[in-house]
Each structure stands twice: as structure tokens, then as C-alpha cells.
Amino acid sequence: MKEIKTPPLLIGLSFWFLFLLCSPLGATENSLVKLTVDIPSGKYLFQAAGGCGCHTDTKNSGEFLAGGRPLKTPFGTFYSTNITPDPKTGIGSWSDEDFVRAMTQGLSPEGKHYFPVFPYTSFQRIKRKDLLDLKAYLFSIPPVKQNNLPHDLILPFGEQYAMMFWKNFVWSPQPFKSNPEKTESWNRGAYLAQAVAHCGECHTPRNLFGGLKTKMHFAGSKEGPEGKLAPNITPHKKTGIGSWSRVDISYFLETGMKPDGDDAQGLMGEVIEFGYQNLQEEDLDALAEYLLSLEPISNDLKPETQK
Amino acid sequence: MKHMNTIRALSALFLLIIISNSAFAQAEGIIKYRKNVMKSTAGHMGAIVDILKNGLPLNAHVVDHARSINQNSKMTLVMFPKGSGLGDTKAKPAIWENWSKFENAVNAFESESAKLAKVAESGDMQALAKQVRATGKSCGSCHKNFRERN
């Protein structure tokens, strides 16, 4: 009896294996098979990422994506890098694998660790196809020759070891998981928010080591980018955006105008202006659907002296 | 002579305190006032947007809201007299340091909101949606340079 049971299993397994080999699905994700890249899709993704404005030194009228913008954090001042396709000072000499590794593992082509001020912690959830489209778009913009500036950190030595420690003990990368019980648009919104638009990098508070407090997912941070407050964007009625409707959120992401008629400022204003406002209505609505589905977290960040 | 000097210095100090106190009190009044006007501007803006994004059957109201915004825009510049940067306010000193730049920004708001009122009168809701964004931009670009963030 025992001997009879194995053959069907073997046949099944080999069919399954054959299926995997022939299946186009098997080839699309995270394999080395060449994909046809699509610059317009890459541009769209770029906009969904908020226009990567950290890499443009807008205040000093710096060149588009040529870096050099100071980013103040509790760990010191970082200067963003040149991501134009200049082969020497930018990323023009990067291969597809270099780009994917930088975006998903925070490693430079030379194997140096990037600081998580570059949100690879979110970008690691972006699908490979999307990453390669994004790269194709970045390689289509004008190259700018501009050397990167050294960071100005509070601990100016041993940073590579610190980053190795950080990656191994502080960071626990969570891959993007779609939820089959939710709608397709919810999943799209979740993907955009968690991976591409990287909302959590500013709107989730960080611990002493600069890791995101996952239990406070999207609940706002007093020390957001540029030392400014990043509000609670969970649907908590009093301290978050619980009083916002779905259309309030999508309209805000499209125009920067809050339901009370005030406007978004700072980095949020920038990511809307250079990015989110170009997104399709369905995507903005998907983001709103996702945000409103989050667990409401009470986290009051407003300063005592109000308005 | 020594006493005279002390008395002079003291009285000068008193005078300064009295003047600055009354200036402060005045600044407090105008700060409260301009916050209320700003809030009403934002309120009208929010109201138009509510009508637009929810498709409320209140298109007729849009004209009044738009006109109110334009009225408010005309009051905006004089709400920022010199010396009203001290106190419970988010107004940046840049306003008085770059007065002509500030003036330009307020003028831009005035002309955009005048257009808003015109478009509202035309009843073309699609054009209105566009002009709401343009007007909002004029608010935002002024706030960007001249309003302190939280």
C-alpha cells in the first residue's frame, strides 16, 4: 500500500515543477530574466514616491535630483546623493542589480551600507519590475555632474560597523504582503503607502536607534523630517485623521488642501507638488481606503500652544 | 549728578516698558483678529471644496464663498502692521524683512481669488475646481515663506 501512494505524489510534483518552469508568473518576480522596462511607468512610480525631492536641493536651487540637500536628523545632518545618470558622480554606471540592491538592501555597488535616512527600508517592498522601471526613468533624465557631500554626523567614525549592527539587530525587514481578504484597491493602496510612497518613514515614530516603532505604524512623529512634526495619519478621531472622509484624503493628496481649507507645508507639500498630485484618481482613492482601514492609534502630537 | 542720571535712566526704562506694553497689547489684538480672518478664509475655501468633492447640490453658494475669500484677501496686507510679529503668532519676521516680497505674495492671493470669484459666477464647476487649486497655491506659497510651521 505504501508503494502505491508515492507515484501520484511524484507525478504531481513533477507537474508542479513543469508548471513553475513554464509559468510566466514564475519569471517575473525577482529573477534575472530580462524584463522590458517602461519609462512612463517608471516616471509614474517616481511620482508615487513623492518625486524623490530629498535628492533635489530646492532651497538652494540645486539641479534636479543632483543631491546635496541637507537632511537634519537626531543623528546629524545627512546630505542627499546625486541620483542623476552621470556615470562618475551619479548612478549612471549602475547595473540593474546595483540599483535593486541599493533599493532593497541599502547597499552601494561597492558594498557600503547606506544609512536608513534613505528609505530602502520601505523601498525593499517595491516589486522588481517596478524598481527596474524606476531605474529606467532615472536614467532618462539629464545627467548632472556634482559630487556628493560627506555627511555631518554626531558619531563621525565607525559608521559602517554601526550600520551593520543596525541592519542586523534594529531592522527587521517586513516584505510586502497582500491581503486576499481585502479589496484589490485596498491592496494597491497598501502597496503604495508601505512601499512606494514610503509614508511610514516620516509618519511612524522612531526608537532610540532610529528604527521604526512598528506598533505605532503611521501614528505620527514629533521628530519628522527636517526636525518638524509629521502628523498622526491613522484614523483616530481626536489625534489622527479619523474625521477625514475618503474623498478628503484623496483630495488632500491631490491638491495639498486639508478639509479645513488650510494647506500642506514642508516636505508633505513637496511630495504632493512634485509627486502625489500626478497620481491617478484610483490610486489616490486606494491610498485613502488603506489609510482609513488602519487601526486608529491615539497619539497626540500637537504643541500645547495651539493656533 | 549721579542721582540725576539714575533717575533719567529709570524714567527712560519706565517709559520704554509702558510703550512696549501697549505695543504688545495692540499686537495681541491684531494677531487675534488676523487669525480669525485667516480662519474664515480657510473656512470658505474648505466649504467650496466640500461642495466640489462631495458633489453637494449647493453650487449656488460657491459664488458667495469665493467672493468672501476675495474680500478677505483685500484685508490681508493691512493685518500685518510693523511690530505685530511678537506674541502668539506664527508670522515670521521675514514678512517685515522682505515686505515687498510679502506684498507680492498677498497681491497674488488677491488676483487669484478675484479670478476664483469670476469663475464661480460663470457656473463652470470644472474651471472652478482648477481655480480653487490655483488659489490654494497662492495661499501655500505665501505660507511657505512667511508662516512658521508647527
Short mmCIF file of C-alpha atoms in Angstrom, two decimals:
data_model
loop_
_atom_site.label_atom_id
_atom_site.label_comp_id
_atom_site.label_asym_id
_atom_site.label_seq_id
_atom_site.Cartn_x
_atom_site.Cartn_y
_atom_site.Cartn_z
CA MET A 1 0.00 0.00 0.00
CA LYS A 2 2.81 2.35 0.86
CA GLU A 3 4.37 1.88 -2.55
CA ILE A 4 1.22 2.86 -4.39
CA LYS A 5 0.94 6.19 -2.65
CA THR A 6 4.23 7.65 -3.84
CA PRO A 7 3.86 7.70 -7.63
CA PRO A 8 0.89 10.12 -7.74
CA LEU A 9 2.80 12.43 -5.47
CA LEU A 10 5.84 12.24 -7.70
CA ILE A 11 3.76 12.89 -10.78
CA GLY A 12 2.10 15.76 -9.06
CA LEU A 13 5.42 17.21 -8.03
CA SER A 14 6.87 16.98 -11.48
CA PHE A 15 3.81 18.61 -13.00
CA TRP A 16 4.09 21.35 -10.44
CA PHE A 17 7.73 21.77 -11.32
CA LEU A 18 6.94 21.87 -15.03
CA PHE A 19 4.24 24.40 -14.37
CA LEU A 20 6.68 26.59 -12.49
CA LEU A 21 9.20 26.33 -15.29
CA CYS A 22 6.72 27.33 -17.98
CA SER A 23 4.71 29.78 -15.99
CA PRO A 24 5.31 33.41 -16.96
CA LEU A 25 4.50 34.37 -13.38
CA GLY A 26 7.49 32.44 -12.16
CA ALA A 27 9.71 34.51 -14.37
CA THR A 28 8.50 37.98 -13.50
CA GLU A 29 9.40 38.27 -9.85
CA ASN A 30 12.94 38.50 -8.55
CA SER A 31 14.60 36.52 -11.28
CA LEU A 32 17.43 37.51 -13.52
CA VAL A 33 15.36 37.20 -16.67
CA LYS A 34 15.48 40.45 -18.63
CA LEU A 35 12.33 42.48 -18.36
CA THR A 36 11.20 45.08 -20.82
CA VAL A 37 11.41 48.32 -18.94
CA ASP A 38 8.90 51.04 -19.29
CA ILE A 39 9.97 54.66 -18.72
CA PRO A 40 6.46 56.15 -18.36
CA SER A 41 5.63 53.56 -15.71
CA GLY A 42 8.90 54.41 -14.03
CA LYS A 43 8.03 58.08 -14.04
CA TYR A 44 4.66 57.29 -12.53
CA LEU A 45 6.33 55.29 -9.82
CA PHE A 46 8.75 58.12 -9.23
CA GLN A 47 5.80 60.42 -8.68
CA ALA A 48 4.13 57.89 -6.41
CA ALA A 49 7.33 58.01 -4.38
CA GLY A 50 6.75 61.73 -3.92
CA GLY A 51 9.17 62.88 -6.60
CA CYS A 52 12.25 61.87 -4.60
CA GLY A 53 12.52 65.51 -3.56
CA CYS A 54 15.12 64.81 -0.89
CA HIS A 55 17.55 64.37 -3.78
CA THR A 56 16.92 67.88 -5.09
CA ASP A 57 18.30 70.82 -3.13
CA THR A 58 15.28 73.02 -3.88
CA LYS A 59 16.11 75.68 -1.30
CA ASN A 60 19.43 76.45 -2.96
CA SER A 61 18.02 75.97 -6.46
CA GLY A 62 20.04 72.80 -6.91
CA GLU A 63 19.79 70.75 -10.09
CA PHE A 64 17.05 68.14 -10.39
CA LEU A 65 17.99 65.02 -8.40
CA ALA A 66 21.65 66.02 -8.17
CA GLY A 67 21.60 65.70 -4.37
CA GLY A 68 23.31 67.88 -1.80
CA ARG A 69 20.19 68.69 0.15
CA PRO A 70 20.85 68.76 3.90
CA LEU A 71 18.58 66.44 5.92
CA LYS A 72 18.73 67.13 9.62
CA THR A 73 18.11 64.17 11.91
CA PRO A 74 18.85 63.38 15.56
CA PHE A 75 21.94 61.53 14.27
CA GLY A 76 23.41 64.50 12.46
CA THR A 77 23.00 66.15 9.09
CA PHE A 78 22.92 63.93 6.03
CA TYR A 79 23.43 65.22 2.52
CA SER A 80 21.37 63.50 -0.13
CA THR A 81 23.16 61.95 -3.07
CA ASN A 82 23.27 62.54 -6.78
CA ILE A 83 20.84 60.11 -8.46
CA THR A 84 21.11 61.54 -11.97
CA PRO A 85 22.65 59.21 -14.57
CA ASP A 86 26.04 60.91 -14.52
CA PRO A 87 28.47 57.96 -14.65
CA LYS A 88 31.04 59.43 -12.25
CA THR A 89 29.13 61.44 -9.66
CA GLY A 90 25.66 59.95 -10.10
CA ILE A 91 24.30 56.45 -10.66
CA GLY A 92 24.93 56.28 -14.41
CA SER A 93 27.32 53.35 -14.14
CA TRP A 94 24.99 51.24 -12.02
CA SER A 95 23.72 47.93 -13.31
CA ASP A 96 20.16 46.77 -12.73
CA GLU A 97 21.42 44.58 -9.90
CA ASP A 98 23.28 47.50 -8.32
CA PHE A 99 20.10 49.52 -8.34
CA VAL A 100 17.93 46.73 -6.96
CA ARG A 101 20.47 46.01 -4.23
CA ALA A 102 20.62 49.67 -3.20
CA MET A 103 16.84 49.95 -3.10
CA THR A 104 16.15 46.67 -1.32
CA GLN A 105 19.22 46.08 0.86
CA GLY A 106 20.63 49.55 1.33
CA LEU A 107 23.96 48.54 -0.17
CA SER A 108 26.05 50.59 -2.57
CA PRO A 109 27.60 48.89 -5.63
CA GLU A 110 30.85 48.80 -3.63
CA GLY A 111 29.05 47.06 -0.80
CA LYS A 112 28.90 50.01 1.58
CA HIS A 113 25.90 50.32 3.86
CA TYR A 114 23.56 53.21 3.35
CA PHE A 115 22.00 54.98 6.30
CA PRO A 116 18.27 54.43 6.61
CA VAL A 117 17.71 58.14 6.02
CA PHE A 118 17.50 56.72 2.51
CA PRO A 119 14.23 54.82 2.88
CA TYR A 120 15.29 51.48 1.44
CA THR A 121 13.51 50.16 4.50
CA SER A 122 10.28 50.94 2.64
CA PHE A 123 11.56 50.59 -0.91
CA GLN A 124 12.56 46.95 -0.29
CA ARG A 125 8.84 46.21 -0.65
CA ILE A 126 8.72 47.54 -4.22
CA LYS A 127 8.33 44.85 -6.87
CA ARG A 128 11.36 44.15 -9.01
CA LYS A 129 9.59 45.14 -12.21
CA ASP A 130 8.64 48.48 -10.68
CA LEU A 131 12.20 49.05 -9.49
CA LEU A 132 13.61 48.47 -12.95
CA ASP A 133 11.04 50.83 -14.48
CA LEU A 134 12.04 53.41 -11.92
CA LYS A 135 15.68 52.94 -12.82
CA ALA A 136 14.84 53.33 -16.50
CA TYR A 137 13.13 56.62 -15.74
CA LEU A 138 16.03 57.89 -13.63
CA PHE A 139 18.40 57.01 -16.44
CA SER A 140 16.29 59.08 -18.83
CA ILE A 141 16.74 62.40 -17.00
CA PRO A 142 19.62 64.79 -17.74
CA PRO A 143 22.85 63.73 -16.05
CA VAL A 144 24.36 66.30 -13.69
CA LYS A 145 28.00 66.27 -12.69
CA GLN A 146 28.00 67.04 -8.99
CA ASN A 147 29.99 65.30 -6.30
CA ASN A 148 28.27 64.03 -3.21
CA LEU A 149 28.92 65.81 0.08
CA PRO A 150 30.16 63.93 3.13
CA HIS A 151 27.58 63.54 5.90
CA ASP A 152 27.99 65.52 9.08
CA LEU A 153 27.19 63.03 11.84
CA ILE A 154 27.32 63.16 15.62
CA LEU A 155 29.45 59.99 15.61
CA PRO A 156 31.77 60.55 12.70
CA PHE A 157 33.57 57.19 12.80
CA GLY A 158 32.75 53.51 12.79
CA GLU A 159 29.59 54.21 10.88
CA GLN A 160 29.86 51.11 8.67
CA TYR A 161 30.00 48.90 11.77
CA ALA A 162 27.16 50.84 13.28
CA MET A 163 25.14 50.21 10.14
CA MET A 164 25.96 46.51 10.18
CA PHE A 165 24.72 46.39 13.74
CA TRP A 166 21.68 48.39 12.79
CA LYS A 167 20.75 46.19 9.85
CA ASN A 168 21.15 43.02 11.87
CA PHE A 169 19.67 44.00 15.19
CA VAL A 170 17.42 47.01 14.74
CA TRP A 171 15.96 46.49 11.31
CA SER A 172 13.64 43.59 10.67
CA PRO A 173 12.59 43.95 7.06
CA GLN A 174 8.94 43.13 6.53
CA PRO A 175 8.17 42.14 2.97
CA PHE A 176 5.03 43.43 1.37
CA LYS A 177 2.18 41.00 1.87
CA SER A 178 -1.04 41.45 0.02
CA ASN A 179 -4.18 40.56 1.86
CA PRO A 180 -6.52 38.40 -0.23
CA GLU A 181 -9.39 39.15 2.13
CA LYS A 182 -9.30 42.82 1.23
CA THR A 183 -10.31 44.53 -1.99
CA GLU A 184 -7.93 44.96 -4.88
CA SER A 185 -7.86 48.71 -4.33
CA TRP A 186 -7.04 48.26 -0.65
CA ASN A 187 -4.08 46.12 -1.62
CA ARG A 188 -2.99 48.68 -4.17
CA GLY A 189 -3.25 51.40 -1.51
CA ALA A 190 -1.29 49.29 0.96
CA TYR A 191 1.45 48.67 -1.60
CA LEU A 192 1.67 52.35 -2.48
CA ALA A 193 1.68 53.50 1.16
CA GLN A 194 4.07 50.90 2.57
CA ALA A 195 6.46 50.53 -0.33
CA VAL A 196 6.45 53.33 -2.87
CA ALA A 197 5.10 56.46 -1.17
CA HIS A 198 7.03 55.41 1.98
CA CYS A 199 4.59 57.23 4.31
CA GLY A 200 5.91 55.45 7.39
CA GLU A 201 9.42 56.85 7.06
CA CYS A 202 8.11 60.17 8.36
CA HIS A 203 4.75 59.32 9.89
CA THR A 204 5.89 56.40 12.06
CA PRO A 205 7.90 57.41 15.15
CA ARG A 206 11.40 56.01 15.62
CA ASN A 207 13.09 54.44 18.63
CA LEU A 208 16.45 55.46 20.12
CA PHE A 209 18.28 53.54 17.42
CA GLY A 210 16.39 55.15 14.59
CA GLY A 211 14.28 52.06 13.92
CA LEU A 212 10.61 52.49 13.19
CA LYS A 213 8.29 51.65 16.08
CA THR A 214 6.11 49.20 14.23
CA LYS A 215 3.44 49.23 16.90
CA MET A 216 2.97 52.92 16.18
CA HIS A 217 2.52 52.36 12.45
CA PHE A 218 1.62 55.72 10.84
CA ALA A 219 0.76 57.27 14.23
CA GLY A 220 2.89 60.36 13.66
CA SER A 221 6.26 61.56 14.84
CA LYS A 222 7.40 64.67 16.65
CA GLU A 223 10.77 64.40 15.02
CA GLY A 224 9.79 64.05 11.44
CA PRO A 225 11.92 65.18 8.53
CA GLU A 226 13.80 68.44 8.98
CA GLY A 227 13.03 68.25 12.68
CA LYS A 228 9.37 69.05 12.04
CA LEU A 229 6.26 67.28 13.19
CA ALA A 230 4.79 64.56 10.95
CA PRO A 231 1.14 64.15 11.96
CA ASN A 232 -0.70 61.04 13.04
CA ILE A 233 -2.31 59.64 9.89
CA THR A 234 -4.17 56.74 11.46
CA PRO A 235 -7.94 57.19 11.53
CA HIS A 236 -8.02 58.10 15.22
CA LYS A 237 -10.86 60.57 15.72
CA LYS A 238 -9.16 63.05 18.03
CA THR A 239 -5.46 62.79 17.32
CA GLY A 240 -5.36 61.41 13.80
CA ILE A 241 -7.33 61.83 10.59
CA GLY A 242 -10.41 59.95 11.79
CA SER A 243 -12.64 62.88 10.97
CA TRP A 244 -11.45 62.92 7.36
CA SER A 245 -13.56 61.20 4.74
CA ARG A 246 -12.10 59.07 1.99
CA VAL A 247 -12.52 61.86 -0.51
CA ASP A 248 -10.99 64.34 1.97
CA ILE A 249 -7.83 62.26 1.93
CA SER A 250 -7.64 61.72 -1.81
CA TYR A 251 -8.34 65.39 -2.46
CA PHE A 252 -5.65 66.35 0.03
CA LEU A 253 -3.10 64.09 -1.65
CA GLU A 254 -4.02 65.61 -4.98
CA THR A 255 -4.09 69.27 -4.00
CA GLY A 256 -2.42 69.67 -0.62
CA MET A 257 -5.59 71.18 0.76
CA LYS A 258 -6.85 69.93 4.09
CA PRO A 259 -10.57 69.64 4.87
CA ASP A 260 -10.36 72.81 6.96
CA GLY A 261 -9.13 74.78 3.95
CA ASP A 262 -5.55 75.06 5.15
CA ASP A 263 -2.65 73.86 3.03
CA ALA A 264 0.12 71.30 3.47
CA GLN A 265 3.58 72.69 4.10
CA GLY A 266 7.12 71.43 4.28
CA LEU A 267 8.03 68.04 2.87
CA MET A 268 4.39 66.97 2.63
CA GLY A 269 3.70 69.98 0.43
CA GLU A 270 6.67 68.99 -1.69
CA VAL A 271 5.82 65.32 -2.13
CA ILE A 272 2.33 66.37 -3.20
CA GLU A 273 3.53 69.06 -5.58
CA PHE A 274 6.30 67.00 -7.19
CA GLY A 275 4.68 63.61 -6.86
CA TYR A 276 1.33 62.55 -5.48
CA GLN A 277 -0.70 65.17 -7.35
CA ASN A 278 0.12 63.34 -10.59
CA LEU A 279 -1.34 60.05 -9.42
CA GLN A 280 -4.47 58.63 -10.94
CA GLU A 281 -7.69 59.14 -9.05
CA GLU A 282 -8.00 55.39 -8.41
CA ASP A 283 -4.59 55.29 -6.76
CA LEU A 284 -5.30 58.31 -4.56
CA ASP A 285 -8.58 56.70 -3.60
CA ALA A 286 -6.81 53.41 -2.90
CA LEU A 287 -4.40 55.20 -0.58
CA ALA A 288 -7.34 56.79 1.23
CA GLU A 289 -9.08 53.42 1.53
CA TYR A 290 -5.96 51.89 3.02
CA LEU A 291 -5.29 54.73 5.48
CA LEU A 292 -8.87 54.69 6.76
CA SER A 293 -8.65 50.94 7.31
CA LEU A 294 -5.69 51.23 9.68
CA GLU A 295 -6.04 50.62 13.36
CA PRO A 296 -6.72 54.02 14.96
CA ILE A 297 -3.88 54.88 17.32
CA SER A 298 -4.18 57.67 19.87
CA ASN A 299 -1.06 59.80 19.65
CA ASP A 300 -1.43 63.50 20.34
CA LEU A 301 1.46 65.44 18.86
CA LYS A 302 0.09 68.93 18.79
CA PRO A 303 2.11 71.51 20.72
CA GLU A 304 0.38 72.90 23.82
CA THR A 305 0.07 76.43 22.46
CA GLN A 306 -2.45 75.86 19.73
CA LYS A 307 -3.06 78.12 16.76
CA MET B 1 24.52 114.43 39.31
CA LYS B 2 24.82 110.76 39.89
CA HIS B 3 21.24 110.70 41.17
CA MET B 4 20.00 112.66 38.17
CA ASN B 5 21.48 110.10 35.86
CA THR B 6 19.87 107.22 37.68
CA ILE B 7 16.53 108.98 37.66
CA ARG B 8 16.84 109.68 33.96
CA ALA B 9 17.77 106.10 33.20
CA LEU B 10 14.94 104.77 35.34
CA SER B 11 12.33 107.02 33.82
CA ALA B 12 13.53 106.11 30.34
CA LEU B 13 13.18 102.48 31.30
CA PHE B 14 9.66 103.04 32.65
CA LEU B 15 8.67 104.85 29.50
CA LEU B 16 10.05 102.00 27.41
CA ILE B 17 8.12 99.45 29.44
CA ILE B 18 4.89 101.39 29.13
CA ILE B 19 5.31 101.88 25.38
CA SER B 20 6.31 98.33 24.69
CA ASN B 21 3.48 97.04 26.87
CA SER B 22 0.87 98.97 24.99
CA ALA B 23 2.50 97.97 21.70
CA PHE B 24 2.38 94.38 22.86
CA ALA B 25 -1.27 94.70 23.82
CA GLN B 26 -2.03 96.17 20.45
CA ALA B 27 -0.10 93.43 18.69
CA GLU B 28 -2.07 90.87 20.67
CA GLY B 29 -5.32 92.34 19.41
CA ILE B 30 -4.30 92.41 15.78
CA ILE B 31 -2.83 88.91 15.99
CA LYS B 32 -6.14 87.54 17.28
CA TYR B 33 -8.01 89.45 14.63
CA ARG B 34 -5.91 88.25 11.73
CA LYS B 35 -6.09 84.67 12.93
CA ASN B 36 -9.86 84.91 12.78
CA VAL B 37 -9.80 86.40 9.29
CA MET B 38 -7.37 83.71 8.15
CA LYS B 39 -9.61 81.04 9.65
CA SER B 40 -12.60 82.42 7.83
CA THR B 41 -10.64 82.43 4.57
CA ALA B 42 -9.70 78.80 5.12
CA GLY B 43 -13.30 78.05 6.12
CA HIS B 44 -14.68 79.44 2.87
CA MET B 45 -12.03 77.59 0.93
CA GLY B 46 -12.88 74.35 2.72
CA ALA B 47 -16.58 74.98 2.09
CA ILE B 48 -16.09 75.33 -1.69
CA VAL B 49 -14.00 72.19 -1.72
CA ASP B 50 -16.69 70.33 0.27
CA ILE B 51 -19.23 71.26 -2.38
CA LEU B 52 -16.89 70.17 -5.16
CA LYS B 53 -15.60 66.89 -3.81
CA ASN B 54 -18.90 65.67 -2.42
CA GLY B 55 -20.96 66.95 -5.33
CA LEU B 56 -23.29 68.78 -2.94
CA PRO B 57 -26.29 70.42 -4.64
CA LEU B 58 -25.09 73.80 -3.37
CA ASN B 59 -23.42 75.25 -6.44
CA ALA B 60 -25.28 78.48 -5.83
CA HIS B 61 -23.30 79.01 -2.63
CA VAL B 62 -19.98 78.86 -4.37
CA VAL B 63 -20.19 82.47 -5.56
CA ASP B 64 -20.63 83.83 -2.04
CA HIS B 65 -17.76 81.77 -0.67
CA ALA B 66 -15.47 82.83 -3.48
CA ARG B 67 -16.38 86.49 -3.06
CA SER B 68 -15.75 86.27 0.67
CA ILE B 69 -12.32 84.86 0.03
CA ASN B 70 -11.59 87.71 -2.34
CA GLN B 71 -12.87 90.23 0.24
CA ASN B 72 -10.62 88.70 2.88
CA SER B 73 -7.66 88.82 0.53
CA LYS B 74 -8.05 92.58 0.31
CA MET B 75 -7.86 92.84 4.09
CA THR B 76 -4.81 90.68 4.39
CA LEU B 77 -1.93 93.08 3.89
CA VAL B 78 -3.05 95.65 6.49
CA MET B 79 -3.43 92.91 9.08
CA PHE B 80 0.34 92.76 9.34
CA PRO B 81 1.45 96.15 10.67
CA LYS B 82 5.03 96.59 11.78
CA GLY B 83 5.59 95.28 15.27
CA SER B 84 2.87 92.65 15.09
CA GLY B 85 5.38 89.84 14.82
CA LEU B 86 5.74 89.49 18.58
CA GLY B 87 3.41 87.35 20.63
CA ASP B 88 1.37 84.25 20.00
CA THR B 89 1.79 84.24 16.24
CA LYS B 90 3.26 82.11 13.51
CA ALA B 91 4.01 85.17 11.39
CA LYS B 92 7.70 85.08 10.51
CA PRO B 93 9.96 88.13 10.83
CA ALA B 94 10.62 87.59 7.11
CA ILE B 95 7.34 89.44 6.49
CA TRP B 96 8.79 92.75 7.64
CA GLU B 97 12.29 91.98 6.47
CA ASN B 98 11.09 91.35 2.91
CA TRP B 99 8.00 93.48 2.90
CA SER B 100 7.84 93.90 -0.89
CA LYS B 101 8.10 90.14 -1.38
CA PHE B 102 5.32 89.66 1.15
CA GLU B 103 3.26 92.30 -0.60
CA ASN B 104 3.70 90.47 -3.91
CA ALA B 105 2.60 87.21 -2.34
CA VAL B 106 -0.53 88.82 -0.89
CA ASN B 107 -1.24 90.50 -4.23
CA ALA B 108 -1.01 87.12 -5.94
CA PHE B 109 -3.58 85.80 -3.49
CA GLU B 110 -5.79 88.80 -4.24
CA SER B 111 -5.68 88.30 -8.01
CA GLU B 112 -6.14 84.52 -7.82
CA SER B 113 -9.12 84.90 -5.53
CA ALA B 114 -10.58 87.58 -7.81
CA LYS B 115 -10.38 85.04 -10.63
CA LEU B 116 -11.96 82.49 -8.33
CA ALA B 117 -14.94 84.78 -7.77
CA LYS B 118 -15.27 85.32 -11.53
CA VAL B 119 -15.11 81.64 -12.36
CA ALA B 120 -17.63 80.91 -9.60
CA GLU B 121 -20.02 83.41 -11.17
CA SER B 122 -19.66 81.69 -14.53
CA GLY B 123 -21.03 78.48 -13.01
CA ASP B 124 -18.38 76.33 -14.72
CA MET B 125 -17.62 73.88 -11.94
CA GLN B 126 -14.69 72.28 -13.72
CA ALA B 127 -12.98 75.60 -14.23
CA LEU B 128 -13.77 76.36 -10.62
CA ALA B 129 -12.04 73.21 -9.41
CA LYS B 130 -8.96 74.31 -11.31
CA GLN B 131 -9.06 77.84 -9.95
CA VAL B 132 -9.52 76.54 -6.40
CA ARG B 133 -6.18 74.82 -6.81
CA ALA B 134 -4.55 77.93 -8.20
CA THR B 135 -5.90 79.96 -5.31
CA GLY B 136 -4.79 77.33 -2.83
CA LYS B 137 -1.34 77.53 -4.34
CA SER B 138 -1.21 81.25 -3.72
CA CYS B 139 -2.10 80.59 -0.06
CA GLY B 140 0.52 77.88 0.18
CA SER B 141 3.37 79.77 -1.41
CA CYS B 142 2.86 82.71 0.94
CA HIS B 143 2.64 80.41 3.96
CA LYS B 144 5.77 78.64 2.84
CA ASN B 145 7.91 81.74 3.18
CA PHE B 146 6.09 83.70 5.82
CA ARG B 147 4.33 81.34 8.22
CA GLU B 148 6.10 79.34 10.90
CA ARG B 149 5.41 75.62 10.90
CA ASN B 150 4.48 73.56 13.90
#
